[in-house]
Coordinates of C-alpha atoms and ligand atoms in Angstrom, one line a residue:
M1 CA -32.5 -17.5 3.1
T2 CA -29.4 -15.9 1.7
N3 CA -29.4 -13.4 -1.2
R4 CA -27.6 -16.0 -3.2
Q5 CA -30.3 -18.7 -2.7
A6 CA -33.0 -16.1 -3.3
A7 CA -31.4 -15.0 -6.6
I8 CA -31.1 -18.6 -7.8
D9 CA -34.7 -19.3 -6.9
I10 CA -35.8 -16.2 -8.9
V11 CA -33.8 -17.4 -11.9
R12 CA -35.4 -20.8 -11.7
R13 CA -38.9 -19.3 -11.4
L14 CA -38.4 -17.0 -14.4
Q15 CA -37.0 -19.8 -16.5
R16 CA -40.0 -22.0 -15.6
E17 CA -42.2 -19.2 -16.8
G18 CA -40.4 -19.4 -20.2
H19 CA -38.0 -16.4 -19.8
Q20 CA -34.3 -16.2 -20.1
A21 CA -32.9 -15.4 -16.6
L22 CA -29.3 -15.3 -15.5
L23 CA -27.0 -14.1 -12.7
A24 CA -25.2 -11.0 -13.9
G25 CA -22.3 -8.7 -13.4
G26 CA -20.2 -8.6 -10.2
C27 CA -21.4 -11.8 -8.7
V28 CA -20.4 -13.8 -11.8
R29 CA -16.9 -12.2 -11.7
D30 CA -16.5 -13.0 -8.0
M31 CA -17.8 -16.6 -8.3
L32 CA -15.3 -17.2 -11.1
L33 CA -12.5 -15.7 -9.0
G34 CA -13.5 -17.8 -6.0
R35 CA -14.4 -14.6 -4.0
R36 CA -17.6 -14.2 -2.0
P37 CA -19.9 -11.8 -4.0
K38 CA -21.3 -8.9 -2.1
D39 CA -24.7 -9.6 -3.6
Y40 CA -26.3 -11.5 -6.5
D41 CA -28.1 -9.7 -9.3
V42 CA -30.4 -11.2 -11.8
A43 CA -30.8 -10.2 -15.4
T44 CA -33.7 -11.4 -17.6
D45 CA -35.6 -10.8 -20.8
A46 CA -38.8 -10.5 -18.8
R47 CA -40.1 -6.9 -18.8
P48 CA -40.5 -5.2 -15.4
E49 CA -44.3 -5.5 -15.5
V50 CA -43.9 -9.3 -16.0
V51 CA -41.4 -9.6 -13.1
T52 CA -43.8 -7.7 -10.8
A53 CA -46.7 -9.9 -11.9
I54 CA -44.8 -13.1 -11.2
F55 CA -43.4 -12.3 -7.7
P56 CA -45.8 -11.3 -4.9
R57 CA -43.6 -8.7 -3.2
T58 CA -41.7 -6.3 -5.3
L59 CA -40.4 -2.7 -5.3
E60 CA -40.5 -0.8 -8.5
V61 CA -37.8 1.6 -7.7
G62 CA -36.2 1.7 -11.1
A63 CA -38.8 0.1 -13.3
K64 CA -38.4 2.9 -15.8
F65 CA -34.8 1.7 -16.3
G66 CA -35.8 -1.9 -16.1
V67 CA -35.0 -2.7 -12.5
V68 CA -37.3 -4.3 -10.1
I69 CA -36.4 -5.4 -6.5
V70 CA -37.9 -8.7 -5.6
L71 CA -38.4 -9.1 -1.8
D72 CA -38.1 -12.3 0.0
R73 CA -38.7 -12.8 3.7
K74 CA -35.3 -11.5 4.8
T75 CA -33.5 -10.5 1.6
Q76 CA -34.0 -8.6 -1.6
V77 CA -32.7 -9.2 -5.1
E78 CA -32.3 -6.8 -8.0
V79 CA -33.9 -8.2 -11.1
A80 CA -33.0 -6.1 -14.2
T81 CA -34.5 -6.5 -17.7
F82 CA -31.7 -6.8 -20.3
R83 CA -31.3 -3.2 -21.5
S84 CA -29.1 -0.9 -23.6
E85 CA -28.5 2.6 -22.7
T86 CA -28.2 5.6 -25.0
G87 CA -27.6 9.3 -24.8
Y88 CA -25.4 10.1 -21.8
G89 CA -25.6 13.8 -22.8
D90 CA -24.3 14.8 -19.3
G91 CA -21.7 12.1 -18.8
R92 CA -23.6 10.7 -15.9
H93 CA -27.0 9.3 -16.8
P94 CA -28.4 7.6 -19.9
D95 CA -31.1 9.7 -21.7
E96 CA -33.0 6.6 -22.6
V97 CA -33.0 2.8 -22.1
T98 CA -34.3 0.2 -24.5
F99 CA -35.1 -3.4 -23.6
T100 CA -32.9 -5.8 -25.5
T101 CA -31.0 -9.1 -25.5
A102 CA -28.4 -10.5 -23.1
A103 CA -25.6 -9.8 -25.5
A104 CA -26.5 -6.2 -25.9
D105 CA -27.0 -5.9 -22.2
A106 CA -23.5 -7.2 -21.7
S107 CA -22.0 -4.5 -23.9
R108 CA -23.5 -1.6 -22.0
R109 CA -21.7 -2.7 -18.8
D110 CA -18.5 -1.1 -17.8
F111 CA -15.6 -3.6 -17.7
T112 CA -15.2 -6.9 -19.4
I113 CA -14.8 -8.8 -16.1
N114 CA -18.1 -7.2 -15.0
G115 CA -19.9 -8.1 -18.2
M116 CA -20.6 -11.8 -17.8
F117 CA -23.7 -13.9 -17.0
Y118 CA -24.0 -17.2 -15.3
D119 CA -26.9 -19.6 -15.7
P120 CA -27.1 -21.4 -12.3
V121 CA -29.5 -24.0 -13.7
A122 CA -27.5 -25.0 -16.7
E123 CA -24.3 -24.2 -14.8
Q124 CA -23.0 -22.2 -17.7
V125 CA -21.1 -19.0 -18.1
L126 CA -22.3 -16.7 -20.9
D127 CA -19.5 -14.4 -21.9
Y128 CA -20.1 -12.0 -24.8
V129 CA -17.3 -9.6 -23.9
A130 CA -14.3 -11.9 -23.4
G131 CA -14.4 -11.3 -19.7
Q132 CA -13.0 -14.7 -18.9
V133 CA -9.8 -14.0 -20.8
D134 CA -9.3 -10.8 -18.8
L135 CA -10.1 -12.5 -15.6
E136 CA -7.5 -15.1 -16.3
R137 CA -5.0 -12.5 -17.3
R138 CA -6.0 -10.5 -14.3
I139 CA -6.6 -7.2 -16.1
L140 CA -9.2 -4.5 -15.9
R141 CA -10.4 -3.3 -19.3
T142 CA -13.5 -1.4 -20.5
I143 CA -15.9 -3.2 -22.8
G144 CA -15.4 -1.4 -26.2
D145 CA -13.6 1.8 -26.8
P146 CA -12.5 3.2 -23.4
Q147 CA -12.6 6.8 -24.5
E148 CA -16.2 6.4 -25.5
R149 CA -17.1 4.4 -22.4
F150 CA -15.7 6.9 -20.0
G151 CA -17.3 9.7 -22.0
E152 CA -20.7 8.2 -21.3
D153 CA -20.2 8.0 -17.6
Y154 CA -17.2 9.6 -15.9
L155 CA -17.8 7.7 -12.7
R156 CA -16.5 4.6 -14.5
M157 CA -13.0 6.1 -14.2
L158 CA -13.1 5.9 -10.4
R159 CA -14.8 2.5 -10.6
A160 CA -11.9 1.3 -12.7
V161 CA -9.4 2.4 -10.0
R162 CA -11.7 0.9 -7.3
F163 CA -12.0 -2.5 -9.0
A164 CA -8.2 -2.5 -9.8
T165 CA -7.6 -1.9 -6.1
E166 CA -10.1 -4.4 -4.7
L167 CA -8.9 -7.2 -7.1
D168 CA -5.3 -6.1 -7.3
F169 CA -5.5 -6.1 -11.1
P170 CA -3.6 -3.6 -13.2
I171 CA -5.7 -1.4 -15.5
E172 CA -5.1 -2.2 -19.2
G173 CA -3.0 0.4 -21.0
E174 CA -5.5 2.0 -23.3
T175 CA -8.1 2.0 -20.6
F176 CA -5.7 3.7 -18.3
A177 CA -4.7 6.3 -21.0
A178 CA -8.3 7.1 -21.5
I179 CA -8.7 7.8 -17.8
G180 CA -5.8 10.2 -18.1
K181 CA -7.5 12.0 -21.0
N182 CA -10.9 12.3 -19.2
A183 CA -9.7 12.7 -15.6
E184 CA -10.5 16.4 -15.4
R185 CA -14.2 15.8 -16.1
I186 CA -14.6 13.6 -12.9
T187 CA -15.9 16.6 -11.0
R188 CA -19.1 16.5 -13.2
I189 CA -20.0 13.6 -11.0
S190 CA -21.6 14.4 -7.6
G191 CA -19.3 14.8 -4.6
E192 CA -21.1 12.0 -2.8
R193 CA -20.5 9.5 -5.5
I194 CA -16.8 10.5 -5.8
A195 CA -16.6 10.2 -2.0
G196 CA -18.2 6.7 -2.1
E197 CA -15.6 5.4 -4.6
L198 CA -12.7 7.1 -2.8
E199 CA -13.8 5.7 0.5
T200 CA -14.0 2.2 -0.8
M201 CA -10.5 2.3 -2.4
L202 CA -8.7 4.2 0.3
T203 CA -10.0 2.2 3.2
H204 CA -9.2 -1.1 1.3
P205 CA -6.0 -2.9 2.5
N206 CA -4.6 -2.4 -1.1
R207 CA -5.0 1.4 -0.7
R208 CA -1.4 2.0 -1.6
A209 CA -2.0 0.9 -5.1
A210 CA -5.2 3.0 -5.2
A211 CA -3.3 6.1 -4.3
G212 CA -0.6 5.4 -7.0
M213 CA -3.3 5.0 -9.7
L214 CA -5.2 8.1 -8.5
F215 CA -2.0 10.2 -8.9
D216 CA -0.7 8.6 -12.1
S217 CA -4.1 8.9 -13.9
G218 CA -4.5 12.6 -13.0
L219 CA -7.7 11.8 -11.0
A220 CA -6.2 12.9 -7.7
R221 CA -5.3 16.3 -9.1
A222 CA -8.7 16.6 -10.8
I223 CA -10.6 15.9 -7.6
F224 CA -8.2 17.9 -5.3
P225 CA -6.9 20.8 -7.5
D226 CA -4.5 22.2 -4.9
L227 CA -2.8 18.9 -4.3
P228 CA 1.0 19.3 -5.0
A229 CA 2.3 16.8 -7.5
A230 CA 5.1 16.0 -5.1
Q231 CA 2.5 14.7 -2.7
R232 CA 2.4 11.4 -4.5
E233 CA 5.3 9.7 -2.7
G234 CA 4.2 10.7 0.7
A235 CA 0.6 9.7 0.1
V236 CA 1.6 6.3 -1.3
E237 CA 4.2 5.5 1.3
V238 CA 2.1 6.5 4.4
L239 CA -1.1 4.9 3.1
G240 CA 0.9 1.8 2.4
R241 CA 2.0 1.6 6.1
L242 CA -1.3 2.1 7.8
R243 CA -2.8 -0.9 9.6
K244 CA -5.2 -3.0 7.5
R245 CA -8.5 -1.6 8.7
V246 CA -9.0 2.2 8.7
D247 CA -11.7 4.7 8.6
F248 CA -12.0 7.1 5.7
P249 CA -10.8 10.2 7.7
L250 CA -7.6 8.4 8.7
A251 CA -7.0 7.4 5.1
L252 CA -7.6 10.9 3.9
A253 CA -5.2 12.3 6.5
A254 CA -2.6 9.9 5.3
F255 CA -3.3 10.8 1.7
F256 CA -2.7 14.5 2.5
T257 CA 0.4 13.9 4.7
G258 CA 2.3 17.1 5.0
C259 CA -0.3 19.3 3.4
D260 CA -1.6 22.4 5.0
P261 CA -4.6 21.4 7.2
E262 CA -6.8 24.3 6.1
S263 CA -6.3 23.6 2.5
V264 CA -7.1 19.9 3.1
E265 CA -10.3 20.8 4.8
T266 CA -11.3 23.1 2.0
Q267 CA -10.5 20.5 -0.7
C268 CA -12.4 17.8 1.2
C269 CA -15.6 19.9 1.2
L270 CA -16.3 18.5 -2.3
L271 CA -16.7 15.0 -0.7
K272 CA -19.5 16.3 1.5
P273 CA -18.2 14.6 4.6
S274 CA -20.4 14.0 7.6
R275 CA -20.0 16.2 10.7
N276 CA -18.2 13.3 12.4
Q277 CA -15.9 12.7 9.5
T278 CA -15.0 16.4 9.4
R279 CA -14.2 16.5 13.1
H280 CA -12.2 13.3 12.8
L281 CA -10.1 14.6 9.9
A282 CA -9.7 18.0 11.5
F283 CA -8.4 16.4 14.7
L284 CA -5.9 14.3 12.8
L285 CA -4.6 17.3 10.8
T286 CA -4.4 19.8 13.6
H287 CA -2.6 17.5 16.1
R288 CA -0.1 16.1 13.6
R289 CA 3.4 15.8 15.2
R290 CA 2.2 16.6 18.7
L291 CA 2.8 13.1 19.7
L292 CA 6.5 13.5 19.0
D293 CA 6.8 16.3 21.5
H294 CA 9.1 15.0 24.3
E295 CA 8.0 17.8 26.6
M296 CA 4.3 17.2 26.3
S297 CA 2.8 17.7 29.8
L298 CA 0.8 15.0 31.5
A299 CA -2.3 17.2 31.3
S300 CA -1.9 17.6 27.6
L301 CA -1.4 14.0 27.1
K302 CA -4.5 13.1 29.1
K303 CA -6.5 15.6 27.1
L304 CA -5.4 14.1 23.8
L305 CA -6.0 10.6 25.2
A306 CA -9.5 11.6 26.1
Q307 CA -10.3 12.3 22.4
P308 CA -12.1 9.6 20.5
Y309 CA -9.6 9.7 17.7
F310 CA -6.4 9.5 19.7
W311 CA -5.3 6.0 18.4
D312 CA -5.9 7.1 14.8
L313 CA -3.5 10.0 15.5
Y314 CA -1.0 7.6 16.9
E315 CA -1.5 5.3 13.9
L316 CA -1.0 8.1 11.4
E317 CA 2.2 9.2 13.1
R318 CA 3.5 5.7 13.3
A319 CA 2.8 5.1 9.6
S320 CA 4.4 8.4 8.6
Q321 CA 7.5 7.9 10.7
K322 CA 7.9 4.4 9.3
A323 CA 7.4 5.7 5.7
F324 CA 10.1 8.3 6.1
G325 CA 12.4 6.3 8.3
E326 CA 12.8 9.0 10.9
K327 CA 14.5 7.0 13.7
E328 CA 14.2 9.8 16.3
A329 CA 10.5 10.1 15.7
L330 CA 10.0 6.4 16.1
T331 CA 11.8 6.6 19.4
A332 CA 9.6 9.5 20.5
L333 CA 6.6 7.4 19.6
A334 CA 7.8 4.4 21.5
R335 CA 8.3 6.7 24.6
L336 CA 4.9 8.1 24.2
R337 CA 3.4 4.6 24.0
R338 CA 5.2 3.7 27.3
R339 CA 3.7 6.9 28.9
V340 CA 0.2 5.9 27.7
H341 CA 0.8 2.4 29.0
E342 CA 1.6 3.7 32.4
L343 CA -1.7 5.6 32.4
R344 CA -3.6 2.3 32.1
G345 CA -6.6 2.3 34.4
V346 CA -6.2 6.0 35.1
D347 CA -9.3 8.1 34.3
V348 CA -7.9 10.6 31.8
K349 CA -11.1 12.6 31.8
P350 CA -12.0 12.9 35.5
K351 CA -14.9 15.1 36.6
P352 CA -13.5 18.5 37.7
L353 CA -13.0 18.7 41.5
L354 CA -14.7 22.0 41.6
N355 CA -17.4 23.5 39.2
G356 CA -18.1 27.1 38.3
H357 CA -20.4 27.7 41.2
D358 CA -17.8 26.5 43.6
L359 CA -15.3 28.9 42.2
I360 CA -17.6 31.9 42.3
R361 CA -18.4 31.0 45.9
L362 CA -14.7 31.1 46.6
G363 CA -14.6 34.6 45.2
A364 CA -13.9 34.3 41.5
A365 CA -15.5 36.9 39.3
P366 CA -18.2 35.4 37.0
G367 CA -17.1 35.6 33.4
P368 CA -13.7 35.1 31.9
Q369 CA -12.0 34.8 35.3
V370 CA -14.0 31.7 36.3
G371 CA -13.2 30.2 32.9
Q372 CA -9.5 30.7 33.3
L373 CA -9.3 29.5 36.8
A374 CA -11.4 26.4 36.0
E375 CA -9.1 25.6 33.1
E376 CA -5.9 26.0 35.1
L377 CA -7.3 24.1 38.0
Y378 CA -8.3 21.3 35.8
I379 CA -4.8 21.1 34.3
A380 CA -3.4 20.9 37.9
Q381 CA -5.9 18.1 38.6
L382 CA -4.9 16.3 35.4
E383 CA -1.2 16.7 36.3
G384 CA -1.9 14.8 39.4
D385 CA -1.2 17.7 41.8
L386 CA -4.7 17.7 43.3
H387 CA -6.7 14.8 44.5
T388 CA -9.4 16.1 46.9
K389 CA -11.9 18.9 46.9
T390 CA -10.2 20.5 49.9
Q391 CA -6.9 20.6 48.0
A392 CA -8.6 22.1 45.0
E393 CA -10.2 24.8 47.2
Q394 CA -6.9 25.7 48.7
W395 CA -5.3 25.8 45.2
A396 CA -8.1 28.0 43.9
Q397 CA -7.9 30.4 46.9
D398 CA -4.1 30.8 46.3
W399 CA -4.8 31.4 42.6
L400 CA -7.4 34.1 43.5
T401 CA -5.0 35.8 45.9
R402 CA -2.3 35.8 43.3
H403 CA -4.6 37.3 40.7
H404 CA -6.1 39.9 43.1
T405 CA -2.6 41.1 43.9
A406 CA -1.7 41.3 40.3
D407 CA -4.7 43.5 39.5
Ligands
ATP501 P1 -19.4 -4.8 -6.1 O1 -18.9 -6.2 -5.8 O2 -18.6 -3.8 -5.6 O3 -20.9 -4.6 -5.8 P2 -20.3 -5.0 -8.9 O4 -19.6 -5.4 -10.1 O5 -21.4 -5.8 -8.4 O6 -19.2 -4.7 -7.7 P3 -22.2 -2.8 -8.9 O7 -21.9 -1.3 -8.8 O8 -22.9 -3.5 -7.8 O9 -20.8 -3.5 -9.1 O10 -22.9 -3.0 -10.3 C1 -23.4 -4.2 -10.8 C2 -23.0 -4.4 -12.3 O11 -23.7 -3.3 -13.0 C3 -21.6 -4.2 -12.6 O12 -20.9 -5.5 -12.5 C4 -21.6 -3.7 -14.0 O13 -21.8 -4.8 -14.9 C5 -22.8 -2.9 -14.0 N1 -22.5 -1.5 -13.8 C6 -22.6 -0.8 -12.6 N2 -22.3 0.5 -12.6 C7 -22.0 0.7 -13.9 C8 -21.6 1.9 -14.7 N3 -21.5 3.0 -14.1 N4 -21.5 1.7 -16.0 C9 -21.7 0.5 -16.6 N5 -22.0 -0.6 -16.0 C10 -22.2 -0.5 -14.7
MG502 MG1 -22.7 -5.3 -6.7

């Protein structure tokens, strides 16, 4: 059973029990737009304890706020009691919720296009917030006074940019102006939640628009205080030229095109990236422009190719060169691509022909000398100068002789 079917069944059941029950929020918006909703949420006038009594398997994760998860065999549906929220002393969480009517529940939601209900039994849209008009005009607008609404929950500012990006809607003027006024307060929201929204918008194919809005609203500067204002053009242009599907670190590296790697890493700490994301981003930042080096040795190329993020580095370089129209750099990249092509089928990370024990047996002093010899030997192997263990031994012996003489 799909989440959609399960949600509709829940609505029917609640209605049979005499309650008002509707599909709510994002799924209604997406259905009206002809997009496939991510999931279907139910809103009802039944209190959480009534919902849990009706359905055999439920999770009361947010019962205090009126939210119950109804479990079906394979899927789960969020069933929320109509509520209004008050307080928001901290700009993040409501201090209190009170159970209320559908109309009042609509008005606590963030944007008009997210504030509608749909009754799948009567096949009727219930729109208390003029969401349909805005959907038709393709515009993102807060429900009520934007200044007030963003003041209640600063995350809504990033949600605005995220929805505008995903739907390719502009943000209505007053709504956008209010984001500008409150942008600095975005850091009162946790780094993880900021990162979640940024990741969604910057990995979306419409990420170019997202970057423009982040800069123009002041959110980019508020989140990354050391970001130079002049960064806008580079970020927008490079992001706009990346391939359709990208991981967050690649998008971030494009966003920070041309910035000092250390400062980028420091600024991105706020986003609490995972260890892999950090490594991925650091790789892209530190190896920038290396692919344009005509003189790159075969060994260096193989070492880069052996890295898991090589093709992201290539993609970042390709997008930047395209953005800035540097013909020479594009030629350099084309040459690099040919070199990589020629290496098809070649093991770019072969096992070293000799290990540390072998080298010590040949007379290398344990410690730094073995390390240095092993590294140089491996480079010679990657360069294609050595193919067999015997050749490697000969090479190592010559190296040791040279180094003994030098001592
Ligand atoms: P998506 O398709 O990305 O899931 P969505 O509209 O379903 O988008 P959710 O974050 O799943 O967004 O939230 C569901 C609904 O809850 C929203 O459509 C909106 O009505 C309401 N909502 C969610 N977050 C907020 C918020 N921070 N402030 C006000 N209303 C919110
Ligand atoms: Mg949703």
